[in-house]
Each structure stands twice: as structure tokens, then as C-alpha cells.
PDB file of C-alpha atoms in Angstrom:
ATOM      1  CA  MET A   1      -0.464  -0.119   0.299  1.00 87.00           C
ATOM      2  CA  THR A   2       0.974   3.250  -0.852  1.00 89.00           C
ATOM      3  CA  LEU A   3       0.407   6.286   1.638  1.00 90.00           C
ATOM      4  CA  SER A   4       0.361   9.970   0.085  1.00 88.00           C
ATOM      5  CA  TRP A   5       0.076  13.611   1.582  1.00 84.00           C
ATOM      6  CA  ALA A   6      -0.365  16.732   0.933  1.00 80.00           C
ATOM      7  CA  PHE A   7       1.447  19.963   3.101  1.00 73.00           C
ATOM      8  CA  SER A   8       0.368  22.953   2.159  1.00 70.00           C
ATOM      9  CA  ASP A   9       3.223  26.465   0.065  1.00 68.00           C
ATOM     10  CA  PRO A  10       5.646  27.734   1.592  1.00 67.00           C
ATOM     11  CA  SER A  11       7.482  24.485   1.704  1.00 68.00           C
ATOM     12  CA  PRO A  12       8.184  23.792   5.441  1.00 65.00           C
ATOM     13  CA  GLY A  13      11.726  22.228   4.416  1.00 74.00           C
ATOM     14  CA  ASN A  14      13.898  18.688   5.058  1.00 82.00           C
ATOM     15  CA  THR A  15      10.859  16.859   7.404  1.00 88.00           C
ATOM     16  CA  ILE A  16      11.009  14.386   9.588  1.00 90.00           C
ATOM     17  CA  TYR A  17       7.920  12.219   9.181  1.00 90.00           C
ATOM     18  CA  THR A  18       6.688   9.912  10.769  1.00 93.00           C
ATOM     19  CA  ILE A  19       3.893   7.508  10.335  1.00 94.00           C
ATOM     20  CA  ASN A  20       1.904   5.863  12.299  1.00 96.00           C
ATOM     21  CA  VAL A  21      -0.296   2.542  11.550  1.00 97.00           C
ATOM     22  CA  TYR A  22      -3.564   1.837  12.962  1.00 97.00           C
ATOM     23  CA  GLN A  23      -4.986  -1.793  12.967  1.00 97.00           C
ATOM     24  CA  SER A  24      -8.382  -3.006  13.723  1.00 97.00           C
ATOM     25  CA  THR A  25      -9.017  -5.132  16.112  1.00 96.00           C
ATOM     26  CA  ASP A  26     -11.567  -6.829  13.993  1.00 95.00           C
ATOM     27  CA  ASP A  27     -12.447  -6.774  10.598  1.00 93.00           C
ATOM     28  CA  LYS A  28     -15.518  -3.855  10.035  1.00 94.00           C
ATOM     29  CA  GLY A  29     -12.876  -1.337  11.996  1.00 94.00           C
ATOM     30  CA  THR A  30     -14.523  -1.164  15.087  1.00 94.00           C
ATOM     31  CA  GLU A  31     -11.761   0.009  16.890  1.00 96.00           C
ATOM     32  CA  PHE A  32      -7.783   0.524  16.407  1.00 97.00           C
ATOM     33  CA  ILE A  33      -4.729   0.137  17.933  1.00 97.00           C
ATOM     34  CA  LEU A  34      -1.056   2.091  16.914  1.00 97.00           C
ATOM     35  CA  THR A  35       0.851  -1.441  15.960  1.00 96.00           C
ATOM     36  CA  LYS A  36       3.694  -0.259  14.017  1.00 95.00           C
ATOM     37  CA  PHE A  37       5.405   3.185  12.801  1.00 93.00           C
ATOM     38  CA  LEU A  38       7.251   3.962   9.746  1.00 93.00           C
ATOM     39  CA  LYS A  39       9.898   7.236   9.166  1.00 91.00           C
ATOM     40  CA  THR A  40      11.064   9.023   5.673  1.00 89.00           C
ATOM     41  CA  LEU A  41      12.791  12.607   5.522  1.00 86.00           C
ATOM     42  CA  GLY A  42      13.444  14.712   2.763  1.00 77.00           C
ATOM     43  CA  PHE A  43      12.841  17.752   1.949  1.00 73.00           C
ATOM     44  CA  ASP A  44       9.137  17.007  -0.650  1.00 74.00           C
ATOM     45  CA  SER A  45       8.438  13.776   0.559  1.00 73.00           C
ATOM     46  CA  LYS A  46       4.981  13.010  -0.090  1.00 83.00           C
ATOM     47  CA  SER A  47       4.118   9.412  -0.450  1.00 87.00           C
ATOM     48  CA  VAL A  48       5.142   6.209   1.769  1.00 89.00           C
ATOM     49  CA  SER A  49       5.883   2.076   0.917  1.00 91.00           C
ATOM     50  CA  VAL A  50       3.520   0.177   4.064  1.00 93.00           C
ATOM     51  CA  THR A  51       4.334  -2.848   4.280  1.00 93.00           C
ATOM     52  CA  GLY A  52       3.543  -6.154   5.932  1.00 94.00           C
ATOM     53  CA  LEU A  53      -0.444  -5.440   6.999  1.00 95.00           C
ATOM     54  CA  GLU A  54      -2.618  -7.455   6.893  1.00 95.00           C
ATOM     55  CA  GLU A  55      -4.153  -8.918   3.824  1.00 94.00           C
ATOM     56  CA  TYR A  56      -8.447  -8.184   4.071  1.00 95.00           C
ATOM     57  CA  TRP A  57      -8.254  -6.296   6.265  1.00 96.00           C
ATOM     58  CA  PRO A  58      -9.151  -1.974   8.184  1.00 97.00           C
ATOM     59  CA  TYR A  59      -6.074   0.381   8.835  1.00 97.00           C
ATOM     60  CA  ARG A  60      -5.951   4.007   9.445  1.00 96.00           C
ATOM     61  CA  PHE A  61      -3.158   6.568   9.760  1.00 96.00           C
ATOM     62  CA  LYS A  62      -1.257   9.036  11.232  1.00 94.00           C
ATOM     63  CA  VAL A  63       1.497  11.078  10.078  1.00 93.00           C
ATOM     64  CA  ILE A  64       3.663  13.943  12.595  1.00 92.00           C
ATOM     65  CA  ALA A  65       5.690  15.950  10.562  1.00 89.00           C
ATOM     66  CA  ALA A  66       8.372  17.242  12.533  1.00 90.00           C
ATOM     67  CA  THR A  67      10.777  20.488  12.049  1.00 87.00           C
ATOM     68  CA  GLY A  68      13.829  21.997  13.255  1.00 83.00           C
ATOM     69  CA  LYS A  69      11.447  24.561  14.638  1.00 84.00           C
ATOM     70  CA  GLY A  70       8.505  21.780  16.095  1.00 86.00           C
ATOM     71  CA  ASN A  71       6.291  19.448  14.920  1.00 87.00           C
ATOM     72  CA  SER A  72       2.635  18.607  13.342  1.00 87.00           C
ATOM     73  CA  THR A  73       0.636  16.162  13.626  1.00 90.00           C
ATOM     74  CA  SER A  74      -1.596  14.845  11.094  1.00 90.00           C
ATOM     75  CA  ASP A  75      -6.304  14.163  11.911  1.00 90.00           C
ATOM     76  CA  PHE A  76      -7.029  10.020  10.996  1.00 92.00           C
ATOM     77  CA  SER A  77      -6.906   9.488   7.416  1.00 92.00           C
ATOM     78  CA  SER A  78     -10.273   7.961   6.369  1.00 93.00           C
ATOM     79  CA  THR A  79     -10.474   3.476   6.699  1.00 95.00           C
ATOM     80  CA  PHE A  80      -8.655   2.066   4.039  1.00 94.00           C
ATOM     81  CA  ARG A  81      -9.400  -1.848   3.165  1.00 95.00           C
ATOM     82  CA  THR A  82      -6.194  -3.535   2.579  1.00 95.00           C
ATOM     83  CA  LYS A  83      -6.421  -5.467  -0.824  1.00 93.00           C
ATOM     84  CA  SER A  84      -7.690  -9.219  -0.308  1.00 92.00           C
ATOM     85  CA  GLY A  85      -5.174 -12.316  -1.029  1.00 90.00           C
ATOM     86  CA  ARG A  86      -5.859 -16.180  -1.796  1.00 89.00           C
ATOM     87  CA  PRO A  87      -7.501 -17.520   1.634  1.00 91.00           C
ATOM     88  CA  GLY A  88      -5.650 -19.295   4.187  1.00 89.00           C
ATOM     89  CA  LYS A  89      -6.266 -23.357   4.643  1.00 88.00           C
ATOM     90  CA  VAL A  90      -9.249 -24.958   6.223  1.00 90.00           C
ATOM     91  CA  LEU A  91      -8.212 -26.365   9.722  1.00 90.00           C
ATOM     92  CA  ASP A  92      -8.944 -29.088  12.192  1.00 88.00           C
ATOM     93  CA  LEU A  93      -9.726 -30.918   9.050  1.00 87.00           C
ATOM     94  CA  HIS A  94     -10.113 -34.489  10.831  1.00 85.00           C
ATOM     95  CA  VAL A  95     -11.440 -37.959   9.717  1.00 84.00           C
ATOM     96  CA  THR A  96     -12.957 -40.894  11.626  1.00 81.00           C
ATOM     97  CA  THR A  97     -15.166 -43.172  11.826  1.00 75.00           C
ATOM     98  CA  ASN A  98     -16.417 -45.134  15.771  1.00 72.00           C
ATOM     99  CA  ASP A  99     -18.775 -48.701  13.527  1.00 69.00           C
ATOM    100  CA  TYR A 100     -15.531 -48.584  10.435  1.00 69.00           C
ATOM    101  CA  GLU A 101     -18.812 -48.273   8.584  1.00 78.00           C
ATOM    102  CA  ARG A 102     -19.016 -45.114   7.862  1.00 82.00           C
ATOM    103  CA  ALA A 103     -16.146 -42.218   8.144  1.00 83.00           C
ATOM    104  CA  TYR A 104     -17.382 -39.188   9.577  1.00 87.00           C
ATOM    105  CA  VAL A 105     -15.685 -35.533   8.110  1.00 89.00           C
ATOM    106  CA  THR A 106     -15.039 -31.883  10.313  1.00 91.00           C
ATOM    107  CA  TRP A 107     -12.850 -29.372   9.541  1.00 93.00           C
ATOM    108  CA  ARG A 108     -13.729 -25.678  10.590  1.00 92.00           C
ATOM    109  CA  LEU A 109     -12.923 -22.636   9.186  1.00 93.00           C
ATOM    110  CA  PRO A 110     -10.268 -20.722   9.172  1.00 92.00           C
ATOM    111  CA  ASP A 111      -9.245 -17.739  12.266  1.00 93.00           C
ATOM    112  CA  LEU A 112     -11.066 -14.422  10.803  1.00 93.00           C
ATOM    113  CA  LYS A 113      -6.927 -12.689   9.815  1.00 93.00           C
ATOM    114  CA  ASP A 114      -6.335 -15.919   6.983  1.00 93.00           C
ATOM    115  CA  HIS A 115      -9.787 -14.931   5.324  1.00 94.00           C
ATOM    116  CA  ASN A 116      -7.945 -12.872   3.387  1.00 93.00           C
ATOM    117  CA  GLY A 117     -11.100 -11.685   1.590  1.00 93.00           C
ATOM    118  CA  ILE A 118     -15.177 -12.385   1.328  1.00 93.00           C
ATOM    119  CA  LEU A 119     -15.092 -16.375   1.335  1.00 93.00           C
ATOM    120  CA  GLN A 120     -17.844 -18.116   0.273  1.00 93.00           C
ATOM    121  CA  ASN A 121     -18.368 -21.618  -0.551  1.00 93.00           C
ATOM    122  CA  TYR A 122     -16.448 -25.016   1.002  1.00 93.00           C
ATOM    123  CA  ARG A 123     -15.540 -27.286  -2.320  1.00 91.00           C
ATOM    124  CA  TYR A 124     -16.404 -30.827  -0.407  1.00 92.00           C
ATOM    125  CA  LEU A 125     -14.106 -33.691  -3.034  1.00 89.00           C
ATOM    126  CA  THR A 126     -14.302 -36.808  -1.890  1.00 89.00           C
ATOM    127  CA  ASN A 127     -14.484 -40.264  -3.786  1.00 87.00           C
ATOM    128  CA  LYS A 128     -17.042 -42.128  -2.001  1.00 86.00           C
ATOM    129  CA  THR A 129     -18.299 -43.018  -4.801  1.00 82.00           C
ATOM    130  CA  GLY A 130     -15.795 -44.345  -6.380  1.00 80.00           C
ATOM    131  CA  LEU A 131     -15.130 -41.694  -9.076  1.00 83.00           C
ATOM    132  CA  LEU A 132     -14.236 -38.137  -7.247  1.00 85.00           C
ATOM    133  CA  ASP A 133     -17.150 -36.110  -7.042  1.00 87.00           C
ATOM    134  CA  PHE A 134     -17.475 -32.938  -5.530  1.00 89.00           C
ATOM    135  CA  GLU A 135     -19.951 -29.869  -3.679  1.00 92.00           C
ATOM    136  CA  TYR A 136     -20.698 -26.933  -2.911  1.00 93.00           C
ATOM    137  CA  ILE A 137     -21.233 -26.190   0.554  1.00 94.00           C
ATOM    138  CA  PRO A 138     -21.863 -22.312   2.042  1.00 94.00           C
ATOM    139  CA  VAL A 139     -19.710 -21.399   4.350  1.00 94.00           C
ATOM    140  CA  ASN A 140     -22.007 -19.863   7.714  1.00 93.00           C
ATOM    141  CA  MET A 141     -19.634 -17.486   9.810  1.00 91.00           C
ATOM    142  CA  ILE A 142     -21.729 -18.245  12.868  1.00 90.00           C
ATOM    143  CA  LEU A 143     -21.066 -22.148  12.089  1.00 89.00           C
ATOM    144  CA  GLN A 144     -17.485 -22.188  12.480  1.00 89.00           C
ATOM    145  CA  THR A 145     -16.700 -26.468  11.417  1.00 93.00           C
ATOM    146  CA  VAL A 146     -18.708 -28.863   9.660  1.00 94.00           C
ATOM    147  CA  GLN A 147     -19.893 -31.789   9.829  1.00 94.00           C
ATOM    148  CA  ARG A 148     -20.119 -33.934   6.498  1.00 93.00           C
ATOM    149  CA  ASN A 149     -19.919 -38.869   6.975  1.00 91.00           C
ATOM    150  CA  PHE A 150     -20.427 -40.993   4.497  1.00 88.00           C
ATOM    151  CA  SER A 151     -20.116 -45.202   4.481  1.00 86.00           C
ATOM    152  CA  VAL A 152     -16.805 -46.647   3.960  1.00 81.00           C
ATOM    153  CA  VAL A 153     -15.908 -50.088   2.279  1.00 77.00           C
ATOM    154  CA  PRO A 154     -13.137 -52.055   3.104  1.00 69.00           C
ATOM    155  CA  SER A 155     -10.203 -52.613   0.728  1.00 69.00           C
ATOM    156  CA  ASN A 156     -11.465 -48.671  -0.957  1.00 75.00           C
ATOM    157  CA  PHE A 157      -8.833 -46.081  -1.482  1.00 78.00           C
ATOM    158  CA  TYR A 158     -11.217 -42.240   0.779  1.00 82.00           C
ATOM    159  CA  PHE A 159      -9.193 -39.323  -0.621  1.00 85.00           C
ATOM    160  CA  ILE A 160     -11.175 -36.335   0.528  1.00 87.00           C
ATOM    161  CA  GLN A 161     -10.644 -32.541  -0.204  1.00 88.00           C
ATOM    162  CA  VAL A 162     -11.813 -29.391   1.181  1.00 89.00           C
ATOM    163  CA  CYS A 163     -11.455 -25.609   0.273  1.00 89.00           C
ATOM    164  CA  ASP A 164     -12.697 -22.348   1.471  1.00 88.00           C
ATOM    165  CA  CYS A 165     -13.852 -20.254  -2.066  1.00 90.00           C
ATOM    166  CA  GLN A 166     -13.496 -16.784  -2.623  1.00 88.00           C
ATOM    167  CA  SER A 167     -14.048 -17.167  -5.552  1.00 81.00           C
ATOM    168  CA  ILE A 168     -13.558 -20.744  -8.171  1.00 67.00           C
ATOM    169  CA  TYR A 169     -10.402 -18.910  -9.263  1.00 68.00           C
ATOM    170  CA  ARG A 170      -9.173 -18.595  -5.538  1.00 79.00           C
ATOM    171  CA  VAL A 171      -8.934 -21.267  -3.583  1.00 81.00           C
ATOM    172  CA  SER A 172      -6.883 -22.641  -0.841  1.00 83.00           C
ATOM    173  CA  ILE A 173      -7.031 -26.138  -0.798  1.00 79.00           C
ATOM    174  CA  THR A 174      -6.330 -28.930   2.621  1.00 77.00           C
ATOM    175  CA  GLN A 175      -6.803 -32.139   1.787  1.00 73.00           C
ATOM    176  CA  TRP A 176      -6.358 -36.629   3.007  1.00 72.00           C
ATOM    177  CA  LEU A 177      -5.638 -39.897   1.912  1.00 67.00           C
ATOM    178  CA  LYS A 178      -6.197 -42.893   3.132  1.00 60.00           C
ATOM    179  CA  ARG A 179      -6.522 -46.148   2.292  1.00 56.00           C
ATOM    180  CA  TRP A 180      -8.396 -48.536   3.795  1.00 50.00           C
ATOM    181  CA  HIS A 181      -7.918 -52.263   4.172  1.00 43.00           C
ATOM    182  CA  GLY A 182      -5.736 -54.694   1.766  1.00 31.00           C
ATOM    183  CA  GLY A 183      -2.953 -54.197  -0.928  1.00 31.00           C
ATOM    184  CA  PRO A 184      -0.626 -52.792  -3.528  1.00 37.00           C
ATOM    185  CA  GLY A 185      -2.774 -51.107  -5.859  1.00 36.00           C
ATOM    186  CA  PHE A 186      -2.189 -47.227  -7.157  1.00 30.00           C
ATOM    187  CA  GLU A 187      -2.220 -46.561  -3.784  1.00 33.00           C
ATOM    188  CA  SER A 188       1.698 -45.639  -4.142  1.00 29.00           C
ATOM    189  CA  ARG A 189      -0.079 -43.598  -7.135  1.00 31.00           C
ATOM    190  CA  LEU A 190      -2.112 -41.946  -5.181  1.00 30.00           C
ATOM    191  CA  ARG A 191       0.470 -40.990  -2.066  1.00 30.00           C
ATOM    192  CA  VAL A 192       3.274 -39.183  -4.454  1.00 26.00           C
ATOM    193  CA  ALA A 193       0.626 -36.702  -5.216  1.00 29.00           C
ATOM    194  CA  TYR A 194      -1.052 -35.765  -3.048  1.00 31.00           C
ATOM    195  CA  SER A 195      -0.595 -37.494   1.158  1.00 33.00           C
ATOM    196  CA  PRO A 196      -0.008 -41.071   2.761  1.00 34.00           C
ATOM    197  CA  PRO A 197      -1.706 -43.327   4.186  1.00 33.00           C
ATOM    198  CA  VAL A 198      -2.502 -43.356   7.596  1.00 32.00           C
ATOM    199  CA  THR A 199      -4.840 -45.930   9.950  1.00 33.00           C
ATOM    200  CA  PHE A 200      -8.363 -44.845   9.661  1.00 33.00           C
ATOM    201  CA  GLY A 201     -10.367 -44.434  13.195  1.00 35.00           C
ATOM    202  CA  ALA A 202      -7.704 -41.418  14.102  1.00 34.00           C
ATOM    203  CA  ASN A 203      -7.695 -37.975  13.760  1.00 36.00           C
ATOM    204  CA  VAL A 204      -5.914 -36.992  10.478  1.00 35.00           C
ATOM    205  CA  GLN A 205      -5.094 -33.283  10.641  1.00 37.00           C
ATOM    206  CA  ILE A 206      -2.561 -32.139   7.851  1.00 32.00           C
TER     207      ILE A 206
END
């Protein structure tokens, strides 16, 4: 983000500018706290690049100008929201079984600061029918944890992928892979592409 300001004539001369960066305590810009500051020096300085900010998060700024004759502090800037970015991965993707006949899948939203935009859907992909198939599940900001389940068959290979999506072009992928029982099959091929099989019934986190 580039922050710029203006000053009235005549030129104040050689000036040290201190830029205070205030980050919102939530995603709505309800309250702001000072999180960092930076300085720039010069006769004609009117802008500075501000880096290291959270994506899609509200910020406000103040500029303090200091010369040999004293200091002057600007009012707070308007509230600016940084650009969106790729969402963070869903958290705590677990696959468990209580009866060895059904797989129970749960996951939860990424942390608020890792949304990096407006989350719209989860894309939930499995091969539970024997073919890879997916469904879009609307994101519920109140319901933090999502649950799905399906029947399992001995000797089958199960693959689960959960993406949180801001759009079809901006997603973040978390996936899980496991072989139920049986000898070598395409396990060795999928193991390279995804992740190693694990013992079914254990909690699995990728």
C-alpha cells in the first residue's frame, strides 16, 4: 500500500515524517490500535510504501511531521481496507470412524485474519461413490465447524479434499488420503500426488 499526503505552501523544508499505522481489532473497523510506525526524511517527501499489512483488513494512519521548529500531527486518515488475497486453509480437517462402516469428516473455518477476503463456499471433494465428485457448501460464519459423513467399504481407497473459496479462481486446498485395507494398488501412485495413507480411525490433520 502506498500512503500519500500533501502540505500547504510554503515548503516546510527538510522534514522527518513519522507514519503511524493503526490496525483494526476486528474485520469491521470497530476499534484501532497502533501496531507499527515508519519514518521517511526529505524536503519533498509526500508518500511512503507501507508493507507487512494483513490482507483484506481495515487500517487507519496518522502522519507526524517534524522540523527544527516543531511538530505537527495530522488527523486520522479515512479507513482503508487492504486488497484481498488467497484464503488460508481450513483448520482441523479430521476423518474418524466409530463403527468402521462410516467415515465422519469435520473441519472448521480458518482464523478470521486468514480469510483474506469474503469466503463464499467450501468445495468438498471425495471419491466416496467410486468416482471423484464434489459439492459446494455455503460458508456459514456463525457455524464454525462443518460435518459430513459417508459409508466406507473395505479395500477401498478414500480421498477427501476441502477448499475454502472466495471464488472459483481463488481457493485454498486441504486434503486427506487413506487406504482402508488391502494390498498394493494405486496407493503408491496417489501417495506421491497427495499424502501418505494413515490408519483409519485416527484423527488426521494435514
